[in-house]
Short mmCIF file of C-alpha atoms and ligand atoms in Angstrom, two decimals:
data_model
loop_
_atom_site.label_atom_id
_atom_site.label_comp_id
_atom_site.label_asym_id
_atom_site.label_seq_id
_atom_site.Cartn_x
_atom_site.Cartn_y
_atom_site.Cartn_z
CA MET V 269 46.32 88.28 -10.74
CA ASP V 270 43.03 89.71 -9.52
CA ALA V 271 41.36 88.80 -12.79
CA LEU V 272 42.72 85.26 -12.52
CA ARG V 273 41.43 84.98 -8.96
CA GLN V 274 37.98 86.24 -9.85
CA LYS V 275 37.73 83.92 -12.85
CA TYR V 276 38.37 80.78 -10.82
CA ILE V 277 36.44 81.78 -7.69
CA ASP V 278 33.35 82.40 -9.86
CA ALA V 279 33.84 79.21 -11.87
CA ILE V 280 34.22 77.10 -8.71
CA ALA V 281 31.05 78.64 -7.24
CA ASN V 282 29.10 77.72 -10.37
CA VAL V 283 30.28 74.13 -10.78
CA ALA V 284 27.51 71.53 -10.40
CA ASP V 285 29.37 68.21 -10.49
CA GLU V 286 32.62 66.68 -9.32
CA SER V 287 34.19 65.96 -12.68
CA THR V 288 33.83 69.59 -13.88
CA LEU V 289 35.32 70.64 -10.55
CA GLU V 290 38.30 68.37 -11.19
CA ASP V 291 38.78 69.92 -14.67
CA LEU V 292 38.82 73.34 -13.02
CA ARG V 293 41.38 72.23 -10.46
CA VAL V 294 43.71 71.01 -13.21
CA ALA V 295 43.23 74.23 -15.21
CA ALA V 296 44.01 76.45 -12.20
CA VAL V 297 46.49 74.75 -9.87
CA GLY V 298 47.43 71.56 -11.75
CA LYS V 299 51.03 71.13 -12.94
CA LYS V 300 50.36 73.08 -16.14
CA GLY V 301 47.53 75.17 -14.67
CA GLU V 302 47.42 78.93 -15.00
CA VAL V 303 48.61 79.62 -11.45
CA SER V 304 51.48 77.17 -11.76
CA LEU V 305 52.59 78.73 -15.04
CA LYS V 306 52.56 82.12 -13.35
CA MET V 307 54.76 80.72 -10.60
CA ARG V 308 57.31 79.63 -13.15
CA GLU V 309 57.59 83.25 -14.31
CA LEU V 310 58.89 84.18 -10.85
CA GLY V 311 62.37 83.01 -11.92
CA LYS V 312 62.57 85.64 -14.61
CA MET V 313 61.74 88.49 -12.22
CA THR V 314 64.08 90.76 -10.35
CA PRO V 315 64.43 89.91 -6.66
CA GLU V 316 62.33 92.95 -5.74
CA GLU V 317 59.53 92.00 -8.08
CA ARG V 318 59.70 88.43 -6.86
CA GLN V 319 59.32 89.53 -3.23
CA VAL V 320 56.00 91.13 -4.05
CA ALA V 321 54.65 88.60 -6.57
CA GLY V 322 55.79 85.40 -4.77
CA PRO V 323 53.67 85.66 -1.59
CA LYS V 324 50.72 86.93 -3.63
CA LEU V 325 50.84 83.93 -5.94
CA ASN V 326 51.17 81.53 -3.01
CA ALA V 327 48.23 83.16 -1.30
CA LEU V 328 46.21 82.85 -4.51
CA LYS V 329 47.09 79.18 -4.82
CA ASP V 330 46.06 78.51 -1.19
CA GLU V 331 42.81 80.39 -1.64
CA LEU V 332 41.90 78.46 -4.79
CA ASN V 333 42.84 75.13 -3.18
CA SER V 334 40.62 75.73 -0.19
CA ALA V 335 37.75 76.93 -2.40
CA LEU V 336 38.14 73.74 -4.44
CA SER V 337 38.04 71.43 -1.42
CA ALA V 338 35.14 73.29 0.17
CA LYS V 339 33.22 72.92 -3.07
CA LYS V 340 34.14 69.24 -3.30
CA ALA V 341 32.75 68.60 0.18
CA ALA V 342 29.59 70.57 -0.63
CA LEU V 343 29.01 68.52 -3.80
CA ALA V 344 29.46 65.24 -1.88
CA ASP V 345 26.97 66.41 0.77
CA ALA V 346 24.48 67.34 -1.92
CA ALA V 347 24.90 63.95 -3.61
CA LEU V 348 24.28 62.14 -0.31
CA ASP V 349 21.20 64.28 0.37
CA GLU V 350 19.89 63.41 -3.06
CA ARG V 351 20.42 59.67 -2.49
CA LEU V 352 18.71 59.80 0.89
CA ARG V 353 15.79 61.57 -0.73
CA SER V 354 15.46 59.32 -3.78
CA GLU V 355 16.20 55.95 -2.13
CA TRP V 356 13.72 56.45 0.66
CA LEU V 357 11.87 53.36 1.73
CA ASP V 358 8.89 52.93 4.02
CA VAL V 359 9.92 50.10 6.32
CA THR V 360 6.59 50.26 8.11
CA LEU V 361 4.67 48.96 5.07
CA PRO V 362 3.28 45.43 5.51
CA SER V 363 5.43 42.84 3.70
CA ARG V 364 4.24 40.91 0.66
CA SER V 365 2.66 37.64 1.68
CA ARG V 366 4.61 34.48 0.84
CA GLY V 367 2.93 31.15 0.23
CA GLN V 368 3.82 28.76 3.01
CA GLY V 369 3.55 25.01 2.71
CA THR V 370 3.05 22.44 5.44
CA ILE V 371 4.84 19.26 6.45
CA HIS V 372 2.94 16.19 5.25
CA PRO V 373 1.74 13.87 8.06
CA VAL V 374 3.86 11.05 6.59
CA SER V 375 7.01 13.19 6.85
CA GLN V 376 6.04 14.37 10.31
CA VAL V 377 5.38 10.86 11.61
CA THR V 378 8.58 9.54 10.00
CA GLU V 379 10.49 12.22 11.90
CA GLU V 380 8.66 11.42 15.13
CA VAL V 381 9.34 7.69 14.83
CA SER V 382 12.99 8.30 13.92
CA ALA V 383 13.45 10.60 16.94
CA ILE V 384 12.10 7.93 19.30
CA PHE V 385 14.20 5.09 17.90
CA ALA V 386 17.29 7.29 17.64
CA ASP V 387 16.93 7.86 21.38
CA MET V 388 17.07 4.07 21.84
CA GLY V 389 20.31 3.83 19.84
CA PHE V 390 18.90 2.96 16.40
CA THR V 391 20.40 4.56 13.30
CA VAL V 392 18.33 5.37 10.22
CA ALA V 393 18.99 3.59 6.92
CA GLU V 394 17.41 3.65 3.47
CA GLY V 395 17.29 1.15 0.66
CA PRO V 396 16.32 1.34 -3.03
CA GLN V 397 12.64 1.34 -4.01
CA ILE V 398 13.42 -0.78 -7.05
CA GLU V 399 14.77 -4.06 -5.72
CA ASN V 400 15.73 -7.31 -7.34
CA ASP V 401 13.67 -10.31 -6.31
CA TRP V 402 16.53 -11.77 -4.29
CA TYR V 403 16.53 -8.91 -1.77
CA ASN V 404 12.75 -8.55 -1.76
CA PHE V 405 11.99 -12.29 -1.48
CA ASP V 406 14.66 -15.03 -1.57
CA ALA V 407 17.02 -13.49 1.00
CA LEU V 408 14.01 -13.10 3.31
CA ASN V 409 13.32 -16.82 3.09
CA ILE V 410 10.53 -16.45 0.53
CA PRO V 411 11.57 -18.90 -2.23
CA PRO V 412 10.12 -18.62 -5.77
CA HIS V 413 6.95 -20.65 -5.29
CA HIS V 414 6.22 -19.61 -1.72
CA PRO V 415 2.57 -18.48 -1.33
CA ALA V 416 3.77 -15.23 0.31
CA ARG V 417 4.96 -14.06 -3.11
CA GLN V 418 1.39 -14.13 -4.40
CA GLU V 419 0.00 -12.47 -1.27
CA PHE V 420 2.13 -9.40 -1.88
CA ASP V 421 0.46 -8.23 -5.16
CA THR V 422 3.90 -7.37 -6.47
CA PHE V 423 4.62 -4.88 -9.26
CA TYR V 424 7.23 -6.47 -11.53
CA MET V 425 9.44 -4.28 -13.70
CA ASN V 426 9.11 -4.89 -17.41
CA ARG V 427 12.06 -6.73 -18.99
CA ALA V 428 13.00 -6.53 -22.61
CA GLU V 429 13.36 -9.81 -24.45
CA GLY V 430 16.84 -11.21 -23.88
CA ASP V 431 17.43 -9.11 -20.76
CA ASP V 432 18.80 -11.73 -18.40
CA ARG V 433 19.30 -9.58 -15.34
CA PRO V 434 17.48 -10.89 -12.27
CA PRO V 435 13.83 -9.77 -12.19
CA HIS V 436 13.30 -6.41 -10.50
CA VAL V 437 10.26 -5.39 -8.49
CA LEU V 438 8.99 -2.27 -6.77
CA ARG V 439 9.79 -3.36 -3.22
CA THR V 440 6.70 -4.70 -1.49
CA HIS V 441 8.06 -3.97 1.99
CA THR V 442 11.05 -2.38 3.73
CA SER V 443 12.34 -5.79 4.90
CA PRO V 444 14.98 -6.03 2.12
CA VAL V 445 16.80 -3.17 3.87
CA GLN V 446 17.50 -5.71 6.67
CA ILE V 447 19.65 -7.69 4.23
CA ARG V 448 21.38 -4.61 2.79
CA GLU V 449 22.25 -3.28 6.24
CA MET V 450 23.61 -6.63 7.45
CA GLU V 451 25.77 -6.78 4.31
CA LYS V 452 26.95 -3.22 4.89
CA THR V 453 27.82 -3.23 8.59
CA GLY V 454 27.55 -6.80 9.89
CA ALA V 455 26.55 -7.51 13.50
CA PRO V 456 25.89 -6.14 16.06
CA ILE V 457 23.42 -3.73 14.55
CA ARG V 458 20.50 -1.54 15.53
CA VAL V 459 18.75 0.18 12.66
CA ILE V 460 15.42 1.44 11.41
CA ALA V 461 14.56 1.91 7.74
CA PRO V 462 11.61 4.10 6.75
CA GLY V 463 10.50 4.40 3.14
CA ARG V 464 8.06 3.87 0.31
CA VAL V 465 6.73 0.45 -0.60
CA TYR V 466 4.41 -0.67 -3.39
CA ARG V 467 1.59 -3.16 -3.81
CA SER V 468 -1.13 -3.44 -6.43
CA ASP V 469 -4.05 -2.68 -4.12
CA TYR V 470 -6.51 0.21 -3.80
CA ASP V 471 -9.37 0.92 -1.37
CA GLN V 472 -10.07 3.07 1.69
CA THR V 473 -7.16 1.57 3.62
CA HIS V 474 -4.84 0.58 0.75
CA THR V 475 -2.95 2.62 -1.85
CA PRO V 476 -0.52 1.23 -4.44
CA MET V 477 2.26 3.22 -2.78
CA PHE V 478 2.47 3.53 0.99
CA HIS V 479 5.09 3.80 3.72
CA GLN V 480 6.64 1.34 6.11
CA ILE V 481 9.29 1.49 8.74
CA GLU V 482 11.47 -1.53 9.34
CA GLY V 483 13.31 -2.13 12.59
CA MET V 484 16.11 -4.57 13.30
CA ALA V 485 18.36 -5.25 16.28
CA ILE V 486 21.03 -7.96 16.19
CA GLY V 487 23.21 -8.89 19.15
CA LYS V 488 24.57 -11.82 21.12
CA ASP V 489 21.59 -12.11 23.46
CA ILE V 490 18.71 -10.26 21.82
CA SER V 491 15.35 -11.86 22.64
CA MET V 492 11.60 -11.45 22.25
CA ALA V 493 11.68 -9.66 25.62
CA ASN V 494 13.85 -6.89 24.12
CA LEU V 495 11.45 -6.64 21.18
CA LYS V 496 8.48 -6.23 23.51
CA TRP V 497 10.21 -3.61 25.66
CA VAL V 498 11.39 -1.59 22.64
CA LEU V 499 7.93 -1.62 21.04
CA GLU V 500 6.10 -0.69 24.25
CA GLU V 501 8.59 2.09 24.86
CA PHE V 502 8.03 3.25 21.30
CA PHE V 503 4.22 3.25 21.48
CA ALA V 504 4.17 5.04 24.82
CA ALA V 505 6.39 7.80 23.40
CA PHE V 506 4.67 7.96 20.01
CA PHE V 507 1.09 8.13 21.28
CA GLU V 508 2.21 10.04 24.37
CA ILE V 509 0.39 7.59 26.64
CA ASP V 510 2.32 6.11 29.55
CA GLY V 511 1.92 2.38 30.03
CA ILE V 512 0.02 1.78 26.79
CA LYS V 513 -0.73 -1.96 26.54
CA THR V 514 0.36 -4.15 23.65
CA ARG V 515 -0.77 -7.65 22.71
CA PHE V 516 1.54 -10.09 20.93
CA ARG V 517 -0.39 -12.60 18.82
CA ALA V 518 1.39 -15.65 17.40
CA SER V 519 1.56 -15.32 13.64
CA HIS V 520 3.62 -16.41 10.68
CA PHE V 521 6.14 -14.61 8.48
CA PRO V 522 8.73 -16.48 6.42
CA PHE V 523 11.53 -14.21 7.67
CA THR V 524 10.91 -14.58 11.43
CA GLU V 525 10.65 -17.52 13.83
CA PRO V 526 8.78 -17.14 16.10
CA SER V 527 6.59 -14.44 14.59
CA ALA V 528 4.13 -12.14 16.26
CA GLU V 529 1.59 -9.59 15.17
CA VAL V 530 1.36 -6.73 17.61
CA ASP V 531 -1.84 -4.96 18.61
CA ILE V 532 -2.24 -1.86 20.73
CA GLN V 533 -5.00 -1.23 23.21
CA CYS V 534 -7.93 0.87 21.96
CA SER V 535 -11.64 1.48 22.28
CA TRP V 536 -14.45 2.62 20.03
CA VAL V 537 -16.70 5.28 21.56
CA ASP V 538 -19.62 6.39 19.35
CA GLY V 539 -17.70 5.26 16.29
CA GLN V 540 -14.64 7.20 17.45
CA LEU V 541 -11.38 5.35 17.90
CA ARG V 542 -9.45 5.99 21.14
CA ILE V 543 -5.91 4.65 21.39
CA GLY V 544 -4.47 3.49 24.73
CA GLU V 545 -7.73 2.82 26.57
CA GLY V 546 -10.53 0.25 26.69
CA ASP V 547 -10.39 -3.42 25.82
CA ASP V 548 -10.35 -3.56 22.07
CA TRP V 549 -7.21 -4.21 20.06
CA MET V 550 -5.82 -2.63 16.91
CA GLU V 551 -3.20 -4.41 14.82
CA VAL V 552 -0.23 -2.17 14.09
CA LEU V 553 2.77 -4.26 13.05
CA GLY V 554 4.41 -7.58 12.26
CA SER V 555 7.51 -8.75 14.08
CA GLY V 556 9.54 -11.65 15.35
CA MET V 557 12.95 -13.16 15.89
CA MET V 558 14.96 -13.07 12.67
CA HIS V 559 15.05 -16.43 10.88
CA PRO V 560 18.56 -18.02 10.80
CA LYS V 561 18.34 -18.16 6.99
CA VAL V 562 17.77 -14.40 6.88
CA LEU V 563 20.81 -13.72 9.06
CA GLN V 564 22.80 -16.03 6.83
CA ALA V 565 21.60 -14.28 3.67
CA GLY V 566 22.90 -11.02 5.14
CA GLY V 567 26.27 -12.62 5.94
CA VAL V 568 25.65 -12.79 9.69
CA ASP V 569 26.48 -16.06 11.45
CA PRO V 570 23.24 -17.39 13.06
CA ASP V 571 25.26 -19.54 15.49
CA LYS V 572 26.77 -16.40 16.99
CA TRP V 573 24.08 -13.78 16.58
CA GLN V 574 20.36 -13.40 16.89
CA GLY V 575 18.05 -10.48 16.34
CA PHE V 576 14.53 -9.20 16.30
CA ALA V 577 12.84 -7.38 13.44
CA PHE V 578 9.59 -5.60 12.91
CA GLY V 579 7.72 -3.83 10.13
CA MET V 580 5.10 -1.15 10.67
CA GLY V 581 2.89 0.96 8.40
CA ILE V 582 3.79 4.64 8.78
CA ASP V 583 0.59 5.88 7.13
CA ARG V 584 -1.44 3.63 9.38
CA ILE V 585 0.03 4.89 12.65
CA ALA V 586 -0.24 8.47 11.32
CA MET V 587 -3.98 7.88 10.73
CA LEU V 588 -4.35 6.45 14.24
CA LYS V 589 -2.43 9.24 15.99
CA TYR V 590 -3.92 12.17 14.12
CA GLY V 591 -7.44 10.84 13.49
CA ILE V 592 -7.20 10.82 9.69
CA PRO V 593 -9.97 8.64 8.27
CA ASP V 594 -9.07 7.90 4.63
CA LEU V 595 -5.64 6.74 3.50
CA ARG V 596 -6.24 7.68 -0.13
CA ALA V 597 -6.42 11.38 0.76
CA PHE V 598 -2.76 11.18 1.87
CA PHE V 599 -1.71 11.11 -1.76
CA ASP V 600 -4.34 13.28 -3.47
CA SER V 601 -2.32 16.51 -3.05
CA ASP V 602 -5.50 18.39 -2.15
CA LEU V 603 -4.32 21.71 -0.68
CA ARG V 604 -7.29 21.92 1.70
CA TRP V 605 -6.38 18.51 3.12
CA LEU V 606 -2.67 19.38 3.30
CA ARG V 607 -3.40 22.63 5.15
CA HIS V 608 -5.75 20.89 7.55
CA TYR V 609 -3.61 17.86 8.40
CA GLY V 610 -0.17 19.32 7.64
CA PHE V 611 2.33 20.49 10.24
CA SER V 612 4.23 23.73 10.63
CA ALA V 613 7.80 23.53 9.40
CA LEU V 614 8.93 24.96 12.73
CA ASP V 615 7.35 22.17 14.80
CA MET V 616 10.33 19.84 14.63
CA PRO V 617 9.44 16.76 16.63
CA THR V 618 11.87 16.09 19.47
CA LEU V 619 11.55 13.97 22.57
CA HIS V 620 12.21 16.89 24.92
CA GLY V 621 10.23 19.53 22.99
CA GLY V 622 7.18 17.36 22.32
CA LEU V 623 6.61 15.12 19.34
CA SER V 624 3.62 16.99 17.99
CA LYS V 625 1.97 20.32 18.59
N1 DAH F 148 7.48 -7.21 5.83
C1 DAH F 148 6.20 -7.49 6.46
C2 DAH F 148 5.09 -6.90 5.60
O1 DAH F 148 5.30 -6.04 4.84
C3 DAH F 148 6.14 -6.84 7.81
C4 DAH F 148 7.07 -7.50 8.77
C5 DAH F 148 6.66 -8.57 9.53
C6 DAH F 148 8.37 -7.03 8.89
C7 DAH F 148 7.51 -9.17 10.42
C8 DAH F 148 9.25 -7.63 9.80
C9 DAH F 148 8.80 -8.70 10.55
O2 DAH F 148 10.49 -7.20 9.95
O3 DAH F 148 9.65 -9.28 11.42
O4 DAH F 148 3.98 -7.34 5.71
#
C-alpha cells in the first residue's frame, strides 16, 4: 500500500496538464482504479485483517483525492497566469486613426430647413426624380406648348421606338411632389419636399443637378398673409437674424395665382454679401397661391380649399448662409472643399441647440 501511495503521489506532483491528471485520477481512484480494486479485496479478508486494511485504504483514497484536487487547482491557476501574461494589452497606446468624413452643406442645410418647417407643423415628403411629363408639367398647369416647358431646359428620357408610355423627364423642379402629396393625403395638408432636380444648364451659379425644397399648405382659409408669415419666420430662423425683411415682387408662374418672387434684405460691403442688413435685395424663391387647376389635378376641390406653395433653391440658400462662392464646387467631390465647408456629424441642427455651429 505504501508503494501504491508513493507511485501516485509522485505521479500527481509531476503532471503538467489537466487531461493527464484526469487519466491519473481514473487509474488510481476511478471505478476500476488500483485503489478501488484493492478495496474490493477487503471482502475476501478475515474480519481482523479487514479492520486494519479498511481504514488504511480509506485514508489512502482520501489522501490521493485531496492531492488530485490540489493539483487541479494549481494547474488552473497556472493556466490563468499564463493567459494573463500572454494576452497582455497596453491600453494606454494611442488608438489607430480613423478617417472621418463631413456632412455636405446641402445635407446640413436640408436638415436645418426641415427642422424649422417641422417646428411649424410641416411634414417632409419625397417624390421620384424621374417623373412623367404629366406630374412635372400638365398637372402644374403647364400644357404641352406652354413657353414654360422650353424655359426649363428639360432632360427627356430616351424612349425606344414603339414605347408608348407617357414621356418621362428628370424632374425640373420639386413642384410635382405637390400633386403626389395631394393625391396621397388630400386636404388639409402641410408639407415640404426637398430633393434633387435637373436642368441642362452649367455655369458659376447653375449645375445640371441641383436641389430644391418645395413647400405647400392647404386649408380652408389659407392666404398670402400666411405665406408671408411662414417665410419670414423661416428666414429669421434659418439666417438667425430676428426681423429679417422680405420683399414680395409680383411675378408669374403657371401653377400659382397670384404669384410672387421673394427677396431677402442684403447689402454688399467691399464685394462681400451681408444677409439681413442694408437696402439691397436678393431673390431666394418663387411662391404664390396654388392655382385652382393644380388643386384639381391633385384631387382637391378648389371650391372648398385653397393653399400656398413655394419653391426654393437649397444650394442657393446654403451659399448665402455659409458664404460659399461657386455652386459647381458643391458637386466636385474635392476633399479639401468638403473638409473646409463640411459639417461635423455630431452637429445635428436643432432649433433649441442651434442650427449651425
Ligand atoms: N417650381 C418653380 C421653379 O422651379 C419654383 C416655384 C415657384 C415653386 C412658385 C412653387 C411656386 O411652389 O409656388 O422655378
